[in-house]
N, CA, C and O atoms as a MOPAC input file, in Angstrom:
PM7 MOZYME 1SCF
protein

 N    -23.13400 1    83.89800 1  -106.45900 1
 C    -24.06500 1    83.53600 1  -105.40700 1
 C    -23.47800 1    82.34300 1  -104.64700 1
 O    -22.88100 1    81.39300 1  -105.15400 1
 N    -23.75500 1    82.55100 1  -103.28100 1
 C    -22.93500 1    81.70200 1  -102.43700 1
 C    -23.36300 1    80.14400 1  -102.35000 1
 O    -24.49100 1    80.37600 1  -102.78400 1
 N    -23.38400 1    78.66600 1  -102.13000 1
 C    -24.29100 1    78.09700 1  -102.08000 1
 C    -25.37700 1    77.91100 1  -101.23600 1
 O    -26.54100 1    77.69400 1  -101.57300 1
 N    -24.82600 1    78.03100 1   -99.88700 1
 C    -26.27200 1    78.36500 1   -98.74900 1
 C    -27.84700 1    79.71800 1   -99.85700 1
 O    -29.06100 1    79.53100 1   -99.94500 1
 N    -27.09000 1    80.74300 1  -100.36800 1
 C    -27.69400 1    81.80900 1  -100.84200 1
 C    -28.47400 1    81.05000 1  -102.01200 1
 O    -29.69600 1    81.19900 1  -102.02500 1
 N    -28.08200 1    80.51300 1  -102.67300 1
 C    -28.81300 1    79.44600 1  -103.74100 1
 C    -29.83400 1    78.27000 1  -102.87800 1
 O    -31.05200 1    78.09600 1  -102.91100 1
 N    -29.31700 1    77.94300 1  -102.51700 1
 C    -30.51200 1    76.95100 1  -101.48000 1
 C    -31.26400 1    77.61400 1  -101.09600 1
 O    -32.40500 1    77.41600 1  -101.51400 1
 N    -31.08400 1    78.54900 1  -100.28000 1
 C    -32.41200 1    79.50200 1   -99.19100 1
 C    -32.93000 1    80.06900 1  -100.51100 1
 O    -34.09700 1    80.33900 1  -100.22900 1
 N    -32.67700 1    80.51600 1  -102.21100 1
 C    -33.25600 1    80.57700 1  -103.21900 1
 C    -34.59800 1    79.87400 1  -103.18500 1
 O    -35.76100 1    80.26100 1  -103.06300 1
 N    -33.77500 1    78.23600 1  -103.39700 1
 C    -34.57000 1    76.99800 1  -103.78300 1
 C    -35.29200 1    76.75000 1  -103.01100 1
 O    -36.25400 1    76.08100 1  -103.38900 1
 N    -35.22100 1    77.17700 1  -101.40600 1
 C    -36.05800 1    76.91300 1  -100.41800 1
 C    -37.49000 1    77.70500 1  -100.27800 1
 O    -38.04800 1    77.74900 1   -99.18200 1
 N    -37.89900 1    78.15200 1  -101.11200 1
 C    -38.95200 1    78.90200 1  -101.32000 1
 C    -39.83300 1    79.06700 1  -101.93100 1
 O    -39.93600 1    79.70000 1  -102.98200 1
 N    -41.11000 1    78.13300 1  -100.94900 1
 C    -41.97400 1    77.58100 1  -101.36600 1
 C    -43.02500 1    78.46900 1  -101.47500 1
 O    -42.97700 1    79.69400 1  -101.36500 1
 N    -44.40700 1    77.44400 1  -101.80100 1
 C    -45.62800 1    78.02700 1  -101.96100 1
 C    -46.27600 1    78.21300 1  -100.80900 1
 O    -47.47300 1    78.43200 1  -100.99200 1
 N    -45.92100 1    78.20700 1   -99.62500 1
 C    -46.55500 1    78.35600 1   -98.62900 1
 C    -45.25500 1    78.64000 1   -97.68600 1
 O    -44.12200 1    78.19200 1   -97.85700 1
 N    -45.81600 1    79.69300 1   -96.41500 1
 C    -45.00700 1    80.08600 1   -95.59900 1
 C    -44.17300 1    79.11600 1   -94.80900 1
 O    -42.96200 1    79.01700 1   -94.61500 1
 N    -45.68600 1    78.13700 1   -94.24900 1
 C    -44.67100 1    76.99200 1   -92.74900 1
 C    -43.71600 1    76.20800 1   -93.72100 1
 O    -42.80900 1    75.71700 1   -93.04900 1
 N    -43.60000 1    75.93700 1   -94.94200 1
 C    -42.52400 1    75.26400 1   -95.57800 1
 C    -41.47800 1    76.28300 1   -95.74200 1
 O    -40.38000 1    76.09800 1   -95.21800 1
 N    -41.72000 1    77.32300 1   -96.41300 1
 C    -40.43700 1    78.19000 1   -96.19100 1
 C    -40.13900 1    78.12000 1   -94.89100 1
 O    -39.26700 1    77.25200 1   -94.84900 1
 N    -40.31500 1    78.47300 1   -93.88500 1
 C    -40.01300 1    78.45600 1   -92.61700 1
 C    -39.01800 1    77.29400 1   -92.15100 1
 O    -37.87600 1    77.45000 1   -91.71900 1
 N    -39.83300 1    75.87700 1   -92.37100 1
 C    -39.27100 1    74.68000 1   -92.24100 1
 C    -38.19800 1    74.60800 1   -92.73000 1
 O    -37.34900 1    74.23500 1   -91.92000 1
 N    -37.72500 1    74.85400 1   -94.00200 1
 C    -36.80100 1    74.45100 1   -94.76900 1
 C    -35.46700 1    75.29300 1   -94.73700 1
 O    -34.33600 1    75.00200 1   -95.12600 1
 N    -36.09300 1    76.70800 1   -94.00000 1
 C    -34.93900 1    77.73000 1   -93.65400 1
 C    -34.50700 1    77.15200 1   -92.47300 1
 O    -33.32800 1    76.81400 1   -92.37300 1
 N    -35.50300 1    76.94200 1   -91.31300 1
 C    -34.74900 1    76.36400 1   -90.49900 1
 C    -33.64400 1    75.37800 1   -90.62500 1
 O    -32.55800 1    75.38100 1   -90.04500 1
 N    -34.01000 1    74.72900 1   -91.28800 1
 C    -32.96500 1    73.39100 1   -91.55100 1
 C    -31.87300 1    74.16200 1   -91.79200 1
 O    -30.96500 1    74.17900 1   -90.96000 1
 N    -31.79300 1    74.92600 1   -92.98200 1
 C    -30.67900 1    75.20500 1   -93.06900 1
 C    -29.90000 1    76.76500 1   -92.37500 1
 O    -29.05300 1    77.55600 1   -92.78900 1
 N    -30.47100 1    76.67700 1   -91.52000 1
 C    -30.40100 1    77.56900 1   -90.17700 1
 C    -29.37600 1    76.81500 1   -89.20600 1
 O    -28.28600 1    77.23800 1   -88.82000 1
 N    -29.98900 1    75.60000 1   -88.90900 1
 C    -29.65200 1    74.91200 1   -88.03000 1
 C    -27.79100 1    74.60800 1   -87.91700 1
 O    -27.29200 1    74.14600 1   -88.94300 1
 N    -27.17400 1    74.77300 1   -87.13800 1
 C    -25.57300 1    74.55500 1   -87.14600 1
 C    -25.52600 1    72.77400 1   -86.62200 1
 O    -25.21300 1    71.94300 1   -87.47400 1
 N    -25.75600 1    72.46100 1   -85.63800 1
 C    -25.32700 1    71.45500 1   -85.01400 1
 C    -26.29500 1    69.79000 1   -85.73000 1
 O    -25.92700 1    68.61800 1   -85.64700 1
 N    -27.42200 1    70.30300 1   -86.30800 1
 C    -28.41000 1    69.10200 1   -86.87400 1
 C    -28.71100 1    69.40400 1   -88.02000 1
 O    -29.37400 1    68.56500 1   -88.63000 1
 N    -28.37300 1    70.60400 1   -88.68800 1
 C    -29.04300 1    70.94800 1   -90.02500 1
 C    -28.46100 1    70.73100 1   -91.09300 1
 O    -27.73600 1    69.73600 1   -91.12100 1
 N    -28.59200 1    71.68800 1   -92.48900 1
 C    -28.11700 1    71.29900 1   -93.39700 1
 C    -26.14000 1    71.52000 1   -93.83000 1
 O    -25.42900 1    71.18500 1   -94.77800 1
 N    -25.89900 1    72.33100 1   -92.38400 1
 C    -23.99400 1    72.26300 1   -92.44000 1
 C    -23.82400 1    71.04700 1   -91.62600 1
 O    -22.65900 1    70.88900 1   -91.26300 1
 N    -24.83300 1    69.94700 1   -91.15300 1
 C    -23.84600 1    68.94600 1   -90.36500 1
 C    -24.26700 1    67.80800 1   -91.57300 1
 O    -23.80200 1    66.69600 1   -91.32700 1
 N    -24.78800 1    67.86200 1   -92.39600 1
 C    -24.73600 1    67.07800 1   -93.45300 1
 C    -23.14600 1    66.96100 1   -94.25400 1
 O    -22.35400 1    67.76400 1   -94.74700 1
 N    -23.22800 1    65.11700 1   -94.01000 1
 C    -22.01700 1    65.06600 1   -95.67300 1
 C    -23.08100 1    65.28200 1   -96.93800 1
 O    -24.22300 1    65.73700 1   -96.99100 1
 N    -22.06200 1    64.67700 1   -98.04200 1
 C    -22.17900 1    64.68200 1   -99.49300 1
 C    -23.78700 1    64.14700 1   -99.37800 1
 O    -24.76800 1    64.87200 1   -99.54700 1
 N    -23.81100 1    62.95300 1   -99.10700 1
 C    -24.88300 1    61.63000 1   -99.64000 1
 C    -26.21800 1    62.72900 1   -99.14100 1
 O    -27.27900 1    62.73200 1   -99.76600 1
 N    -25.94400 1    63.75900 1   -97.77200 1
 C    -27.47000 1    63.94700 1   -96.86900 1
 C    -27.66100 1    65.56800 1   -98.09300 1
 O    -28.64400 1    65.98600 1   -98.70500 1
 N    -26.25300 1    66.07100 1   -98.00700 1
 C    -26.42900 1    67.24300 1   -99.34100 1
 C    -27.12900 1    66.83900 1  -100.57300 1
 O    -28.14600 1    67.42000 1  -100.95300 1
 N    -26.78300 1    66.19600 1  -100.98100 1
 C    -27.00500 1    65.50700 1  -102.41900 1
 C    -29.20900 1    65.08600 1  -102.51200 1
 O    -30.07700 1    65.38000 1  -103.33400 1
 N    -29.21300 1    64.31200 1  -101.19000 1
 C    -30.43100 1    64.29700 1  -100.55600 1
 C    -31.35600 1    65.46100 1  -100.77100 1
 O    -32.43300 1    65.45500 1  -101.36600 1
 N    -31.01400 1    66.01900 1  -100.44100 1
 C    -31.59100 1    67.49800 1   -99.97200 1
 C    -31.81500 1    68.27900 1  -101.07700 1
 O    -32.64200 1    69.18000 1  -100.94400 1
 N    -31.18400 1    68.12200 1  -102.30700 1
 C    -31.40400 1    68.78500 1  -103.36300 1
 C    -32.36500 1    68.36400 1  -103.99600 1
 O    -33.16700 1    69.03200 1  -104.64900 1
 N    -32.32600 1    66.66800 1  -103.75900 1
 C    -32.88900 1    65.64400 1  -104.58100 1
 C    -34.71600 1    66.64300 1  -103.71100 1
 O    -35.60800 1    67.22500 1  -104.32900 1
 N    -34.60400 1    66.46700 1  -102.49700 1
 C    -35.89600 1    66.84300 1  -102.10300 1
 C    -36.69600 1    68.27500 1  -102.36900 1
 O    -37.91400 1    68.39000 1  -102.50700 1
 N    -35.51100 1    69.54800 1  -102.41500 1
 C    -36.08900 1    70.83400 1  -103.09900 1
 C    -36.51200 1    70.54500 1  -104.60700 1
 O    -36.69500 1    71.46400 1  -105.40500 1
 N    -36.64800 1    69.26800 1  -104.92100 1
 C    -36.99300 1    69.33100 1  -106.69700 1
 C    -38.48200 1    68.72700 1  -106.46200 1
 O    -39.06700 1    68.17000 1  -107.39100 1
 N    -38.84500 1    68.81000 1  -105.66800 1
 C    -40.27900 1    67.80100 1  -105.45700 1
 C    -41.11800 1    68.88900 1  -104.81600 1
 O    -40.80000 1    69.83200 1  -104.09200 1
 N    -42.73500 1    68.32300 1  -105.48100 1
 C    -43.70800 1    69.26600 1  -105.58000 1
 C    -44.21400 1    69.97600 1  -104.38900 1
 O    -44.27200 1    69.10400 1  -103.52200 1
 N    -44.62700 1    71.14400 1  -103.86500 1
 C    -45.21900 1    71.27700 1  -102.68000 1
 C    -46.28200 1    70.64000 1  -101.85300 1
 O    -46.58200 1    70.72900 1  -100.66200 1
 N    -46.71100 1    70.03000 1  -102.76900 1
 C    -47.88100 1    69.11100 1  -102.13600 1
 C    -47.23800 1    67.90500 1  -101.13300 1
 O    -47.57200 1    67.58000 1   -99.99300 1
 N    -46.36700 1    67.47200 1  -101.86500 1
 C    -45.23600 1    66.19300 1  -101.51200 1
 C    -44.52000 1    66.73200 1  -100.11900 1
 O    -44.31600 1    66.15400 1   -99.05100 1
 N    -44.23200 1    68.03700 1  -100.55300 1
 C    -43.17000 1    68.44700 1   -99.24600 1
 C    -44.31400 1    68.36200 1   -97.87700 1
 O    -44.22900 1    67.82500 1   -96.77300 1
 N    -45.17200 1    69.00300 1   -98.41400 1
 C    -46.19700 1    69.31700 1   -97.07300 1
 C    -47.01300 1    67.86200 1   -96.51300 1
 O    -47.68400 1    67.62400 1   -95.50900 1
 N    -46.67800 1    67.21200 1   -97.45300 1
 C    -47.56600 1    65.37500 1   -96.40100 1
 C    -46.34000 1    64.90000 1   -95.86700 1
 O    -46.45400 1    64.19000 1   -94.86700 1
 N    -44.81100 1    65.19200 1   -96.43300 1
 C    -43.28400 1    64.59600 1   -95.62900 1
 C    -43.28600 1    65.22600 1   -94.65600 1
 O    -43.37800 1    64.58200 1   -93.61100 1
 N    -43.20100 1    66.51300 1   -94.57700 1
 C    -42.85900 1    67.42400 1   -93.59400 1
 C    -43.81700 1    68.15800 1   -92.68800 1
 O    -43.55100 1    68.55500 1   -91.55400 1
 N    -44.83300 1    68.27700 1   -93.25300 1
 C    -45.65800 1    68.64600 1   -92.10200 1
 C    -46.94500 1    67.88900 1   -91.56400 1
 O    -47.38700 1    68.24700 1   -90.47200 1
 N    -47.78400 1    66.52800 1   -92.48700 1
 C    -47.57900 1    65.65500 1   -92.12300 1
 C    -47.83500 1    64.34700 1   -91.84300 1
 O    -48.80400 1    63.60900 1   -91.66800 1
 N    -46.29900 1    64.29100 1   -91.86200 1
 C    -45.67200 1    63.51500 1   -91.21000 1
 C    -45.56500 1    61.75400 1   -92.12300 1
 O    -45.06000 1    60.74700 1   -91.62600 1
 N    -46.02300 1    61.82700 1   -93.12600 1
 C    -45.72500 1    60.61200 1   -94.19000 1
 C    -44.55900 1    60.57800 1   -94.65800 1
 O    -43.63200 1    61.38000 1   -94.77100 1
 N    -44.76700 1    59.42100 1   -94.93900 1
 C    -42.79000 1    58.49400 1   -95.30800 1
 C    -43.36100 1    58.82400 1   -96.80400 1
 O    -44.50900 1    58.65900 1   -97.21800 1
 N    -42.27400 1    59.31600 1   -97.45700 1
 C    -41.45700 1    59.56000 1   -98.77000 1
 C    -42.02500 1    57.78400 1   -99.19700 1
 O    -42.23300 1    56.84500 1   -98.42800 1
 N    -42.13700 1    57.85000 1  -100.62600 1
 C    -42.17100 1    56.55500 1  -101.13400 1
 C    -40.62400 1    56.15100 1  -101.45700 1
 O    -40.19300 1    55.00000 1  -101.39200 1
 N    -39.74700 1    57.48400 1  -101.87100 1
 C    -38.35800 1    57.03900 1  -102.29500 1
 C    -37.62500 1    56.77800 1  -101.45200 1
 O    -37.58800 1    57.73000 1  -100.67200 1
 N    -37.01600 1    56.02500 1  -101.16000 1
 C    -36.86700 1    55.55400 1  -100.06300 1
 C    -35.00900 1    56.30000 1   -99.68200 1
 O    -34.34000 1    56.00600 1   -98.69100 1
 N    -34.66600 1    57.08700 1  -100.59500 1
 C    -33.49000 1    57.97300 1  -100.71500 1
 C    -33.94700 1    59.41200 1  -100.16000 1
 O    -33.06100 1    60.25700 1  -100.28800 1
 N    -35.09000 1    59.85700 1   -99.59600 1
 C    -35.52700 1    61.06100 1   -99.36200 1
 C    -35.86200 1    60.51900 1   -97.46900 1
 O    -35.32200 1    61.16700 1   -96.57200 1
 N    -36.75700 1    59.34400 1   -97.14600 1
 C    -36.36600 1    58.94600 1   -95.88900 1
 C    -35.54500 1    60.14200 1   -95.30000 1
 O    -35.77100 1    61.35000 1   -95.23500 1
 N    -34.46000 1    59.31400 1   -94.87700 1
 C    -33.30800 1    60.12500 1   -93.93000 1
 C    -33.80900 1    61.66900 1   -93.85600 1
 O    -34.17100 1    62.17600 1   -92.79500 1
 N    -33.79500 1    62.20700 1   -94.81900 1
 C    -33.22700 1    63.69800 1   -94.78900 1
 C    -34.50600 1    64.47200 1   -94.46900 1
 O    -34.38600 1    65.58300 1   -93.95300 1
 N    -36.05900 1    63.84200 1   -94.80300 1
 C    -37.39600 1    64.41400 1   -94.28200 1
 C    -37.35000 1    64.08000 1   -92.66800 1
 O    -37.78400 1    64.93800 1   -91.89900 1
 N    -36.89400 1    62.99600 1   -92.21400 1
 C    -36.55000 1    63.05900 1   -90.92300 1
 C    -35.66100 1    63.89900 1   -90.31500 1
 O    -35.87000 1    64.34300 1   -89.18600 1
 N    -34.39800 1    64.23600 1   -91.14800 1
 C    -33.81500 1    64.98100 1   -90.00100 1
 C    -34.36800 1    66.81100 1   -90.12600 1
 O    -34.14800 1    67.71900 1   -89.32300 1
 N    -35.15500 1    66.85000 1   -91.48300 1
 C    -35.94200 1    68.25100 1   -91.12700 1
 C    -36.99000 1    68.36100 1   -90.37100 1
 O    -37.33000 1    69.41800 1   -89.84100 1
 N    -37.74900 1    66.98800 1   -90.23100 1
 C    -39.08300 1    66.91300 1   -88.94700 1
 C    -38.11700 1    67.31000 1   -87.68900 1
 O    -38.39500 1    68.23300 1   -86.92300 1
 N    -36.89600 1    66.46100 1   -87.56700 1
 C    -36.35400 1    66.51600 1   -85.94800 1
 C    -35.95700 1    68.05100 1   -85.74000 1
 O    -36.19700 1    68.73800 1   -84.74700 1
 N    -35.31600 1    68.41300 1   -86.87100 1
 C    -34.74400 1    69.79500 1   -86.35500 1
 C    -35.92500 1    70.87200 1   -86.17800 1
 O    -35.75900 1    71.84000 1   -85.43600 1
 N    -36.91700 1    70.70500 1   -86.76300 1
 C    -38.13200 1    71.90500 1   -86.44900 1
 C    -39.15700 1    71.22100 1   -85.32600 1
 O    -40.16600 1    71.86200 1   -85.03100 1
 N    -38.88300 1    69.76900 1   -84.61700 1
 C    -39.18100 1    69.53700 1   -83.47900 1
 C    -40.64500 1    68.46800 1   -83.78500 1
 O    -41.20200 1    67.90500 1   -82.84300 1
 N    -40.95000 1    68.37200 1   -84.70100 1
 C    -41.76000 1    67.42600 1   -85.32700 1
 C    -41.85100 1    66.13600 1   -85.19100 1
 O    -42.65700 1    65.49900 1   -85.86900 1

């Protein structure tokens, strides 16, 4: 299994607009999850391990992460789905 194919796995939540969200991201070529280095990858995994409830007040909305290592990367999935 490829790693994008493992992520869009992990990306699949309990609710649709988060699947949606999170495919986009890694949809995205020019802002998404291929223009990420290591630290925003690494990020991003850290954030598919966290509960749906959590994802849906970061990402849809619109509350700051308490960890302050998840920051960055809930922002650049608000920006890329236009949020």
């Amino acid at each position: 299994m490829s790693e994008l194919s493992r992520l869009r796995w992990r990306c699949r939540r309990g609710t649709t607009e988060l699947d949606r969200l999170l495919n986009r991201f890694l949809d995205a070529e020019s802002h998404g999850y291929a223009a990420l280095n290591a630290k925003g990858r690494e990020q991003f995994e850290t954030l598919l391990t966290c509960e749906d409830d959590q994802l849906i007040d970061w990402l849809l909305s619109g509350q700051r992460p308490t960890e302050s290592a998840l920051v960055d990367i809930v922002q650049q999935i608000r920006s890329v789905s236009g949020l």
